[in-house]
Amino acid sequence: MRYPSEHKQQTREKIVKAAARRFCGRGSERAGISDLMRDLHLTHGGFYRHFLSKEELFVAAFEQGLKQLAHHADSAVKRAPKGGELKALIDGYLSLEHCDDPAGGCPIAALTTEITRRPTKVRGALFNLLIKHIGNEAKYVPGANNEERNRKVRFLFSGMAGTLNVARLIVDTGQRKKFLEDARKFYFEAVKQ
C-alpha cells in the first residue's frame, strides 16, 4: 500500500509530539522507543525511517516542547492588557497548572538534569534551541538595548525553570501555590527594572 507523500512527515510529527510529552513526563531513560512506537501503533523498526537514534528524537522532542511553551507564552501575552505582557509571561510560566503538568510543560524544567549528561554535540544542539527560544521572549522584557533584554531573559528563564522544579517538590497544594505566587512577584519586580 502506498501512502501519500505527506504521510511520512505526519508520522514523524506524531512521534515527536508523543516523545516530547513522554520525555518530559517520565524522563528519557524511562521512555523507551519500543513502548513509544507500540503506543502509537507503529513498529519499532519504523522508528529508524524517521530518526537515526534516540538522541536525534530527544533533540526533536525538546524543540517541540519549546515550541509548545512558546505557543502558551504567546497566547498569554496576546490576552494581556497593553503593558502587562511581561507579567503575563511570568504568570503563565509560574502558574500552578504549568507546575502540575511536567509532561506538557517546559522541557528545561523537566529535563535539565538529563540534558547535562547528554553528549556534547547533543547538548550544543539543545543549547542553540534554548537560546533561540529565549531570544524570542526577550521582546517582552524591558531593557536599554537588545543585549540587556537578552541577558535579563536568560536569567529570568533559568531562574523560573529552577523555581518550577522546586515547586514540584512541594506536596501541599496550598504551599505550592503560595511559593509560585511569591516567585511570580519576585521575578516580575527583579526584571521590570
mmCIF file with all atom_site columns, C-alpha atoms in Angstrom:
data_model
loop_
_atom_site.group_PDB
_atom_site.id
_atom_site.type_symbol
_atom_site.label_atom_id
_atom_site.label_alt_id
_atom_site.label_comp_id
_atom_site.label_asym_id
_atom_site.label_entity_id
_atom_site.label_seq_id
_atom_site.pdbx_PDB_ins_code
_atom_site.Cartn_x
_atom_site.Cartn_y
_atom_site.Cartn_z
_atom_site.occupancy
_atom_site.B_iso_or_equiv
_atom_site.pdbx_formal_charge
_atom_site.auth_seq_id
_atom_site.auth_comp_id
_atom_site.auth_asym_id
_atom_site.auth_atom_id
_atom_site.pdbx_PDB_model_num
ATOM 1   C CA . MET A 1 1   ? 0.000  0.000  0.000  1.00 0.00 ? 1   MET A CA 1
ATOM 2   C CA . ARG A 1 2   ? 1.374  3.393  -0.986 1.00 0.00 ? 2   ARG A CA 1
ATOM 3   C CA . TYR A 1 3   ? 0.984  6.266  1.432  1.00 0.00 ? 3   TYR A CA 1
ATOM 4   C CA . PRO A 1 4   ? 0.517  9.904  0.397  1.00 0.00 ? 4   PRO A CA 1
ATOM 5   C CA . SER A 1 5   ? 3.747  11.895 0.288  1.00 0.00 ? 5   SER A CA 1
ATOM 6   C CA . GLU A 1 6   ? 2.896  13.819 3.472  1.00 0.00 ? 6   GLU A CA 1
ATOM 7   C CA . HIS A 1 7   ? 2.325  10.617 5.462  1.00 0.00 ? 7   HIS A CA 1
ATOM 8   C CA . LYS A 1 8   ? 5.986  10.285 6.478  1.00 0.00 ? 8   LYS A CA 1
ATOM 9   C CA . GLN A 1 9   ? 6.089  13.869 7.788  1.00 0.00 ? 9   GLN A CA 1
ATOM 10  C CA . GLN A 1 10  ? 2.803  13.414 9.664  1.00 0.00 ? 10  GLN A CA 1
ATOM 11  C CA . THR A 1 11  ? 4.080  10.198 11.247 1.00 0.00 ? 11  THR A CA 1
ATOM 12  C CA . ARG A 1 12  ? 7.315  11.913 12.272 1.00 0.00 ? 12  ARG A CA 1
ATOM 13  C CA . GLU A 1 13  ? 5.367  14.769 13.882 1.00 0.00 ? 13  GLU A CA 1
ATOM 14  C CA . LYS A 1 14  ? 3.173  12.270 15.718 1.00 0.00 ? 14  LYS A CA 1
ATOM 15  C CA . ILE A 1 15  ? 6.272  10.526 17.107 1.00 0.00 ? 15  ILE A CA 1
ATOM 16  C CA . VAL A 1 16  ? 7.914  13.815 18.121 1.00 0.00 ? 16  VAL A CA 1
ATOM 17  C CA . LYS A 1 17  ? 4.818  15.161 19.894 1.00 0.00 ? 17  LYS A CA 1
ATOM 18  C CA . ALA A 1 18  ? 4.303  11.927 21.812 1.00 0.00 ? 18  ALA A CA 1
ATOM 19  C CA . ALA A 1 19  ? 8.010  11.726 22.680 1.00 0.00 ? 19  ALA A CA 1
ATOM 20  C CA . ALA A 1 20  ? 8.042  15.328 23.946 1.00 0.00 ? 20  ALA A CA 1
ATOM 21  C CA . ARG A 1 21  ? 5.260  14.556 26.429 1.00 0.00 ? 21  ARG A CA 1
ATOM 22  C CA . ARG A 1 22  ? 6.763  11.217 27.388 1.00 0.00 ? 22  ARG A CA 1
ATOM 23  C CA . PHE A 1 23  ? 10.324 12.514 27.893 1.00 0.00 ? 23  PHE A CA 1
ATOM 24  C CA . CYS A 1 24  ? 9.136  15.468 29.994 1.00 0.00 ? 24  CYS A CA 1
ATOM 25  C CA . GLY A 1 25  ? 6.708  13.315 31.955 1.00 0.00 ? 25  GLY A CA 1
ATOM 26  C CA . ARG A 1 26  ? 8.894  10.275 32.581 1.00 0.00 ? 26  ARG A CA 1
ATOM 27  C CA . GLY A 1 27  ? 12.424 11.267 31.678 1.00 0.00 ? 27  GLY A CA 1
ATOM 28  C CA . SER A 1 28  ? 14.107 9.932  28.581 1.00 0.00 ? 28  SER A CA 1
ATOM 29  C CA . GLU A 1 29  ? 15.691 6.965  30.328 1.00 0.00 ? 29  GLU A CA 1
ATOM 30  C CA . ARG A 1 30  ? 12.274 5.678  31.363 1.00 0.00 ? 30  ARG A CA 1
ATOM 31  C CA . ALA A 1 31  ? 10.747 6.376  27.942 1.00 0.00 ? 31  ALA A CA 1
ATOM 32  C CA . GLY A 1 32  ? 11.748 3.511  25.689 1.00 0.00 ? 32  GLY A CA 1
ATOM 33  C CA . ILE A 1 33  ? 11.438 3.668  21.926 1.00 0.00 ? 33  ILE A CA 1
ATOM 34  C CA . SER A 1 34  ? 9.706  0.264  21.763 1.00 0.00 ? 34  SER A CA 1
ATOM 35  C CA . ASP A 1 35  ? 6.970  1.392  24.160 1.00 0.00 ? 35  ASP A CA 1
ATOM 36  C CA . LEU A 1 36  ? 6.551  4.742  22.407 1.00 0.00 ? 36  LEU A CA 1
ATOM 37  C CA . MET A 1 37  ? 6.189  3.148  18.992 1.00 0.00 ? 37  MET A CA 1
ATOM 38  C CA . ARG A 1 38  ? 3.859  0.429  20.274 1.00 0.00 ? 38  ARG A CA 1
ATOM 39  C CA . ASP A 1 39  ? 1.607  3.022  21.958 1.00 0.00 ? 39  ASP A CA 1
ATOM 40  C CA . LEU A 1 40  ? 1.455  4.923  18.653 1.00 0.00 ? 40  LEU A CA 1
ATOM 41  C CA . HIS A 1 41  ? 0.600  1.673  16.820 1.00 0.00 ? 41  HIS A CA 1
ATOM 42  C CA . LEU A 1 42  ? 3.826  1.866  14.839 1.00 0.00 ? 42  LEU A CA 1
ATOM 43  C CA . THR A 1 43  ? 6.628  -0.646 14.504 1.00 0.00 ? 43  THR A CA 1
ATOM 44  C CA . HIS A 1 44  ? 9.911  -0.357 16.348 1.00 0.00 ? 44  HIS A CA 1
ATOM 45  C CA . GLY A 1 45  ? 11.734 -0.728 13.041 1.00 0.00 ? 45  GLY A CA 1
ATOM 46  C CA . GLY A 1 46  ? 9.664  2.121  11.619 1.00 0.00 ? 46  GLY A CA 1
ATOM 47  C CA . PHE A 1 47  ? 11.314 4.441  14.098 1.00 0.00 ? 47  PHE A CA 1
ATOM 48  C CA . TYR A 1 48  ? 14.524 4.299  12.050 1.00 0.00 ? 48  TYR A CA 1
ATOM 49  C CA . ARG A 1 49  ? 12.748 5.586  8.947  1.00 0.00 ? 49  ARG A CA 1
ATOM 50  C CA . HIS A 1 50  ? 12.391 8.872  10.810 1.00 0.00 ? 50  HIS A CA 1
ATOM 51  C CA . PHE A 1 51  ? 15.349 9.087  13.208 1.00 0.00 ? 51  PHE A CA 1
ATOM 52  C CA . LEU A 1 52  ? 18.915 7.839  13.304 1.00 0.00 ? 52  LEU A CA 1
ATOM 53  C CA . SER A 1 53  ? 18.884 7.469  17.079 1.00 0.00 ? 53  SER A CA 1
ATOM 54  C CA . LYS A 1 54  ? 17.051 8.198  20.305 1.00 0.00 ? 54  LYS A CA 1
ATOM 55  C CA . GLU A 1 55  ? 19.341 11.224 20.726 1.00 0.00 ? 55  GLU A CA 1
ATOM 56  C CA . GLU A 1 56  ? 18.036 12.671 17.459 1.00 0.00 ? 56  GLU A CA 1
ATOM 57  C CA . LEU A 1 57  ? 14.471 12.122 18.681 1.00 0.00 ? 57  LEU A CA 1
ATOM 58  C CA . PHE A 1 58  ? 15.391 13.728 22.013 1.00 0.00 ? 58  PHE A CA 1
ATOM 59  C CA . VAL A 1 59  ? 16.530 16.908 20.231 1.00 0.00 ? 59  VAL A CA 1
ATOM 60  C CA . ALA A 1 60  ? 13.395 16.988 18.057 1.00 0.00 ? 60  ALA A CA 1
ATOM 61  C CA . ALA A 1 61  ? 11.179 16.401 21.110 1.00 0.00 ? 61  ALA A CA 1
ATOM 62  C CA . PHE A 1 62  ? 12.983 19.139 23.056 1.00 0.00 ? 62  PHE A CA 1
ATOM 63  C CA . GLU A 1 63  ? 12.390 21.549 20.165 1.00 0.00 ? 63  GLU A CA 1
ATOM 64  C CA . GLN A 1 64  ? 8.713  20.530 20.078 1.00 0.00 ? 64  GLN A CA 1
ATOM 65  C CA . GLY A 1 65  ? 8.464  21.187 23.821 1.00 0.00 ? 65  GLY A CA 1
ATOM 66  C CA . LEU A 1 66  ? 9.937  24.670 23.368 1.00 0.00 ? 66  LEU A CA 1
ATOM 67  C CA . LYS A 1 67  ? 7.511  25.388 20.517 1.00 0.00 ? 67  LYS A CA 1
ATOM 68  C CA . GLN A 1 68  ? 4.609  24.368 22.729 1.00 0.00 ? 68  GLN A CA 1
ATOM 69  C CA . LEU A 1 69  ? 5.966  26.528 25.552 1.00 0.00 ? 69  LEU A CA 1
ATOM 70  C CA . ALA A 1 70  ? 6.301  29.498 23.160 1.00 0.00 ? 70  ALA A CA 1
ATOM 71  C CA . HIS A 1 71  ? 2.749  28.952 21.942 1.00 0.00 ? 71  HIS A CA 1
ATOM 72  C CA . HIS A 1 72  ? 1.420  29.102 25.522 1.00 0.00 ? 72  HIS A CA 1
ATOM 73  C CA . ALA A 1 73  ? 3.537  32.172 26.290 1.00 0.00 ? 73  ALA A CA 1
ATOM 74  C CA . ASP A 1 74  ? 2.423  33.980 23.138 1.00 0.00 ? 74  ASP A CA 1
ATOM 75  C CA . SER A 1 75  ? -1.225 33.178 23.900 1.00 0.00 ? 75  SER A CA 1
ATOM 76  C CA . ALA A 1 76  ? -0.878 34.572 27.419 1.00 0.00 ? 76  ALA A CA 1
ATOM 77  C CA . VAL A 1 77  ? 0.851  37.704 26.158 1.00 0.00 ? 77  VAL A CA 1
ATOM 78  C CA . LYS A 1 78  ? -1.805 38.316 23.483 1.00 0.00 ? 78  LYS A CA 1
ATOM 79  C CA . ARG A 1 79  ? -4.535 38.194 26.144 1.00 0.00 ? 79  ARG A CA 1
ATOM 80  C CA . ALA A 1 80  ? -2.622 40.590 28.416 1.00 0.00 ? 80  ALA A CA 1
ATOM 81  C CA . PRO A 1 81  ? -3.513 44.261 28.605 1.00 0.00 ? 81  PRO A CA 1
ATOM 82  C CA . LYS A 1 82  ? -1.092 46.706 26.998 1.00 0.00 ? 82  LYS A CA 1
ATOM 83  C CA . GLY A 1 83  ? 1.964  46.946 29.239 1.00 0.00 ? 83  GLY A CA 1
ATOM 84  C CA . GLY A 1 84  ? 1.136  43.683 31.006 1.00 0.00 ? 84  GLY A CA 1
ATOM 85  C CA . GLU A 1 85  ? 2.984  41.357 28.631 1.00 0.00 ? 85  GLU A CA 1
ATOM 86  C CA . LEU A 1 86  ? 5.927  40.622 30.956 1.00 0.00 ? 86  LEU A CA 1
ATOM 87  C CA . LYS A 1 87  ? 3.628  39.898 33.889 1.00 0.00 ? 87  LYS A CA 1
ATOM 88  C CA . ALA A 1 88  ? 1.522  37.577 31.709 1.00 0.00 ? 88  ALA A CA 1
ATOM 89  C CA . LEU A 1 89  ? 4.657  35.745 30.575 1.00 0.00 ? 89  LEU A CA 1
ATOM 90  C CA . ILE A 1 90  ? 5.861  35.221 34.145 1.00 0.00 ? 90  ILE A CA 1
ATOM 91  C CA . ASP A 1 91  ? 2.394  34.407 35.499 1.00 0.00 ? 91  ASP A CA 1
ATOM 92  C CA . GLY A 1 92  ? 1.832  31.790 32.805 1.00 0.00 ? 92  GLY A CA 1
ATOM 93  C CA . TYR A 1 93  ? 5.170  30.095 33.310 1.00 0.00 ? 93  TYR A CA 1
ATOM 94  C CA . LEU A 1 94  ? 4.920  30.032 37.096 1.00 0.00 ? 94  LEU A CA 1
ATOM 95  C CA . SER A 1 95  ? 1.268  29.004 37.185 1.00 0.00 ? 95  SER A CA 1
ATOM 96  C CA . LEU A 1 96  ? 0.014  26.085 39.225 1.00 0.00 ? 96  LEU A CA 1
ATOM 97  C CA . GLU A 1 97  ? -1.285 24.491 36.006 1.00 0.00 ? 97  GLU A CA 1
ATOM 98  C CA . HIS A 1 98  ? 2.163  24.580 34.399 1.00 0.00 ? 98  HIS A CA 1
ATOM 99  C CA . CYS A 1 99  ? 3.761  23.314 37.582 1.00 0.00 ? 99  CYS A CA 1
ATOM 100 C CA . ASP A 1 100 ? 1.350  20.392 37.821 1.00 0.00 ? 100 ASP A CA 1
ATOM 101 C CA . ASP A 1 101 ? 1.849  19.304 34.189 1.00 0.00 ? 101 ASP A CA 1
ATOM 102 C CA . PRO A 1 102 ? 5.514  18.361 33.672 1.00 0.00 ? 102 PRO A CA 1
ATOM 103 C CA . ALA A 1 103 ? 4.639  16.232 30.631 1.00 0.00 ? 103 ALA A CA 1
ATOM 104 C CA . GLY A 1 104 ? 3.016  19.160 28.843 1.00 0.00 ? 104 GLY A CA 1
ATOM 105 C CA . GLY A 1 105 ? 5.272  21.866 30.219 1.00 0.00 ? 105 GLY A CA 1
ATOM 106 C CA . CYS A 1 106 ? 8.716  23.338 29.866 1.00 0.00 ? 106 CYS A CA 1
ATOM 107 C CA . PRO A 1 107 ? 11.333 20.824 28.702 1.00 0.00 ? 107 PRO A CA 1
ATOM 108 C CA . ILE A 1 108 ? 14.083 22.738 30.501 1.00 0.00 ? 108 ILE A CA 1
ATOM 109 C CA . ALA A 1 109 ? 12.374 22.418 33.869 1.00 0.00 ? 109 ALA A CA 1
ATOM 110 C CA . ALA A 1 110 ? 11.602 18.754 33.227 1.00 0.00 ? 110 ALA A CA 1
ATOM 111 C CA . LEU A 1 111 ? 14.866 17.616 31.639 1.00 0.00 ? 111 LEU A CA 1
ATOM 112 C CA . THR A 1 112 ? 17.774 19.813 32.773 1.00 0.00 ? 112 THR A CA 1
ATOM 113 C CA . THR A 1 113 ? 19.491 17.131 34.818 1.00 0.00 ? 113 THR A CA 1
ATOM 114 C CA . GLU A 1 114 ? 19.259 14.683 31.923 1.00 0.00 ? 114 GLU A CA 1
ATOM 115 C CA . ILE A 1 115 ? 20.496 17.225 29.400 1.00 0.00 ? 115 ILE A CA 1
ATOM 116 C CA . THR A 1 116 ? 23.727 17.718 31.324 1.00 0.00 ? 116 THR A CA 1
ATOM 117 C CA . ARG A 1 117 ? 24.558 14.033 30.779 1.00 0.00 ? 117 ARG A CA 1
ATOM 118 C CA . ARG A 1 118 ? 23.991 14.111 27.018 1.00 0.00 ? 118 ARG A CA 1
ATOM 119 C CA . PRO A 1 119 ? 26.903 14.014 24.562 1.00 0.00 ? 119 PRO A CA 1
ATOM 120 C CA . THR A 1 120 ? 28.489 17.389 23.795 1.00 0.00 ? 120 THR A CA 1
ATOM 121 C CA . LYS A 1 121 ? 27.048 17.531 20.281 1.00 0.00 ? 121 LYS A CA 1
ATOM 122 C CA . VAL A 1 122 ? 23.517 16.946 21.590 1.00 0.00 ? 122 VAL A CA 1
ATOM 123 C CA . ARG A 1 123 ? 23.925 19.489 24.416 1.00 0.00 ? 123 ARG A CA 1
ATOM 124 C CA . GLY A 1 124 ? 25.137 22.026 21.849 1.00 0.00 ? 124 GLY A CA 1
ATOM 125 C CA . ALA A 1 125 ? 22.048 21.477 19.691 1.00 0.00 ? 125 ALA A CA 1
ATOM 126 C CA . LEU A 1 126 ? 19.753 21.758 22.718 1.00 0.00 ? 126 LEU A CA 1
ATOM 127 C CA . PHE A 1 127 ? 21.505 24.913 23.917 1.00 0.00 ? 127 PHE A CA 1
ATOM 128 C CA . ASN A 1 128 ? 21.113 26.534 20.490 1.00 0.00 ? 128 ASN A CA 1
ATOM 129 C CA . LEU A 1 129 ? 17.394 25.748 20.516 1.00 0.00 ? 129 LEU A CA 1
ATOM 130 C CA . LEU A 1 130 ? 17.097 27.205 24.009 1.00 0.00 ? 130 LEU A CA 1
ATOM 131 C CA . ILE A 1 131 ? 18.933 30.416 23.108 1.00 0.00 ? 131 ILE A CA 1
ATOM 132 C CA . LYS A 1 132 ? 16.647 30.874 20.103 1.00 0.00 ? 132 LYS A CA 1
ATOM 133 C CA . HIS A 1 133 ? 13.568 30.348 22.285 1.00 0.00 ? 133 HIS A CA 1
ATOM 134 C CA . ILE A 1 134 ? 14.777 32.727 24.967 1.00 0.00 ? 134 ILE A CA 1
ATOM 135 C CA . GLY A 1 135 ? 15.682 35.333 22.349 1.00 0.00 ? 135 GLY A CA 1
ATOM 136 C CA . ASN A 1 136 ? 12.102 35.275 21.076 1.00 0.00 ? 136 ASN A CA 1
ATOM 137 C CA . GLU A 1 137 ? 10.836 36.034 24.588 1.00 0.00 ? 137 GLU A CA 1
ATOM 138 C CA . ALA A 1 138 ? 13.265 38.953 25.118 1.00 0.00 ? 138 ALA A CA 1
ATOM 139 C CA . LYS A 1 139 ? 10.925 41.371 23.352 1.00 0.00 ? 139 LYS A CA 1
ATOM 140 C CA . TYR A 1 140 ? 8.677  41.296 26.432 1.00 0.00 ? 140 TYR A CA 1
ATOM 141 C CA . VAL A 1 141 ? 11.480 42.214 28.843 1.00 0.00 ? 141 VAL A CA 1
ATOM 142 C CA . PRO A 1 142 ? 12.403 45.863 29.461 1.00 0.00 ? 142 PRO A CA 1
ATOM 143 C CA . GLY A 1 143 ? 15.949 46.975 28.802 1.00 0.00 ? 143 GLY A CA 1
ATOM 144 C CA . ALA A 1 144 ? 18.055 49.725 27.288 1.00 0.00 ? 144 ALA A CA 1
ATOM 145 C CA . ASN A 1 145 ? 19.014 47.556 24.297 1.00 0.00 ? 145 ASN A CA 1
ATOM 146 C CA . ASN A 1 146 ? 18.779 44.028 22.867 1.00 0.00 ? 146 ASN A CA 1
ATOM 147 C CA . GLU A 1 147 ? 21.864 42.853 24.746 1.00 0.00 ? 147 GLU A CA 1
ATOM 148 C CA . GLU A 1 148 ? 20.393 43.912 28.101 1.00 0.00 ? 148 GLU A CA 1
ATOM 149 C CA . ARG A 1 149 ? 16.987 42.384 27.287 1.00 0.00 ? 149 ARG A CA 1
ATOM 150 C CA . ASN A 1 150 ? 18.619 39.103 26.213 1.00 0.00 ? 150 ASN A CA 1
ATOM 151 C CA . ARG A 1 151 ? 20.763 38.998 29.343 1.00 0.00 ? 151 ARG A CA 1
ATOM 152 C CA . LYS A 1 152 ? 17.757 39.595 31.583 1.00 0.00 ? 152 LYS A CA 1
ATOM 153 C CA . VAL A 1 153 ? 15.578 36.997 29.862 1.00 0.00 ? 153 VAL A CA 1
ATOM 154 C CA . ARG A 1 154 ? 18.334 34.339 30.069 1.00 0.00 ? 154 ARG A CA 1
ATOM 155 C CA . PHE A 1 155 ? 18.489 34.755 33.850 1.00 0.00 ? 155 PHE A CA 1
ATOM 156 C CA . LEU A 1 156 ? 14.718 35.107 34.159 1.00 0.00 ? 156 LEU A CA 1
ATOM 157 C CA . PHE A 1 157 ? 14.108 31.890 32.248 1.00 0.00 ? 157 PHE A CA 1
ATOM 158 C CA . SER A 1 158 ? 16.854 29.982 34.081 1.00 0.00 ? 158 SER A CA 1
ATOM 159 C CA . GLY A 1 159 ? 15.546 31.126 37.448 1.00 0.00 ? 159 GLY A CA 1
ATOM 160 C CA . MET A 1 160 ? 11.945 30.334 36.631 1.00 0.00 ? 160 MET A CA 1
ATOM 161 C CA . ALA A 1 161 ? 12.817 26.828 35.396 1.00 0.00 ? 161 ALA A CA 1
ATOM 162 C CA . GLY A 1 162 ? 14.624 26.164 38.674 1.00 0.00 ? 162 GLY A CA 1
ATOM 163 C CA . THR A 1 163 ? 11.734 27.619 40.640 1.00 0.00 ? 163 THR A CA 1
ATOM 164 C CA . LEU A 1 164 ? 9.305  25.352 38.811 1.00 0.00 ? 164 LEU A CA 1
ATOM 165 C CA . ASN A 1 165 ? 11.415 22.324 39.770 1.00 0.00 ? 165 ASN A CA 1
ATOM 166 C CA . VAL A 1 166 ? 11.474 23.319 43.427 1.00 0.00 ? 166 VAL A CA 1
ATOM 167 C CA . ALA A 1 167 ? 7.720  23.979 43.387 1.00 0.00 ? 167 ALA A CA 1
ATOM 168 C CA . ARG A 1 168 ? 7.172  20.447 42.092 1.00 0.00 ? 168 ARG A CA 1
ATOM 169 C CA . LEU A 1 169 ? 8.803  19.150 45.267 1.00 0.00 ? 169 LEU A CA 1
ATOM 170 C CA . ILE A 1 170 ? 6.175  20.798 47.453 1.00 0.00 ? 170 ILE A CA 1
ATOM 171 C CA . VAL A 1 171 ? 3.493  18.234 48.231 1.00 0.00 ? 171 VAL A CA 1
ATOM 172 C CA . ASP A 1 172 ? 0.883  20.525 49.779 1.00 0.00 ? 172 ASP A CA 1
ATOM 173 C CA . THR A 1 173 ? -1.068 22.323 47.022 1.00 0.00 ? 173 THR A CA 1
ATOM 174 C CA . GLY A 1 174 ? -1.631 25.435 49.136 1.00 0.00 ? 174 GLY A CA 1
ATOM 175 C CA . GLN A 1 175 ? 2.069  25.763 49.929 1.00 0.00 ? 175 GLN A CA 1
ATOM 176 C CA . ARG A 1 176 ? 2.995  25.125 46.272 1.00 0.00 ? 176 ARG A CA 1
ATOM 177 C CA . LYS A 1 177 ? 0.514  27.787 45.149 1.00 0.00 ? 177 LYS A CA 1
ATOM 178 C CA . LYS A 1 178 ? 1.913  30.316 47.650 1.00 0.00 ? 178 LYS A CA 1
ATOM 179 C CA . PHE A 1 179 ? 5.500  29.510 46.629 1.00 0.00 ? 179 PHE A CA 1
ATOM 180 C CA . LEU A 1 180 ? 4.666  30.134 42.959 1.00 0.00 ? 180 LEU A CA 1
ATOM 181 C CA . GLU A 1 181 ? 2.800  33.325 43.799 1.00 0.00 ? 181 GLU A CA 1
ATOM 182 C CA . ASP A 1 182 ? 5.796  34.679 45.742 1.00 0.00 ? 182 ASP A CA 1
ATOM 183 C CA . ALA A 1 183 ? 8.118  33.679 42.901 1.00 0.00 ? 183 ALA A CA 1
ATOM 184 C CA . ARG A 1 184 ? 5.962  35.464 40.317 1.00 0.00 ? 184 ARG A CA 1
ATOM 185 C CA . LYS A 1 185 ? 6.138  38.680 42.363 1.00 0.00 ? 185 LYS A CA 1
ATOM 186 C CA . PHE A 1 186 ? 9.887  38.307 42.863 1.00 0.00 ? 186 PHE A CA 1
ATOM 187 C CA . TYR A 1 187 ? 10.717 37.749 39.185 1.00 0.00 ? 187 TYR A CA 1
ATOM 188 C CA . PHE A 1 188 ? 8.423  40.493 37.971 1.00 0.00 ? 188 PHE A CA 1
ATOM 189 C CA . GLU A 1 189 ? 9.993  43.028 40.358 1.00 0.00 ? 189 GLU A CA 1
ATOM 190 C CA . ALA A 1 190 ? 13.521 41.859 39.513 1.00 0.00 ? 190 ALA A CA 1
ATOM 191 C CA . VAL A 1 191 ? 13.126 42.039 35.733 1.00 0.00 ? 191 VAL A CA 1
ATOM 192 C CA . LYS A 1 192 ? 10.910 45.092 35.228 1.00 0.00 ? 192 LYS A CA 1
ATOM 193 C CA . GLN A 1 193 ? 13.690 47.451 36.340 1.00 0.00 ? 193 GLN A CA 1
#
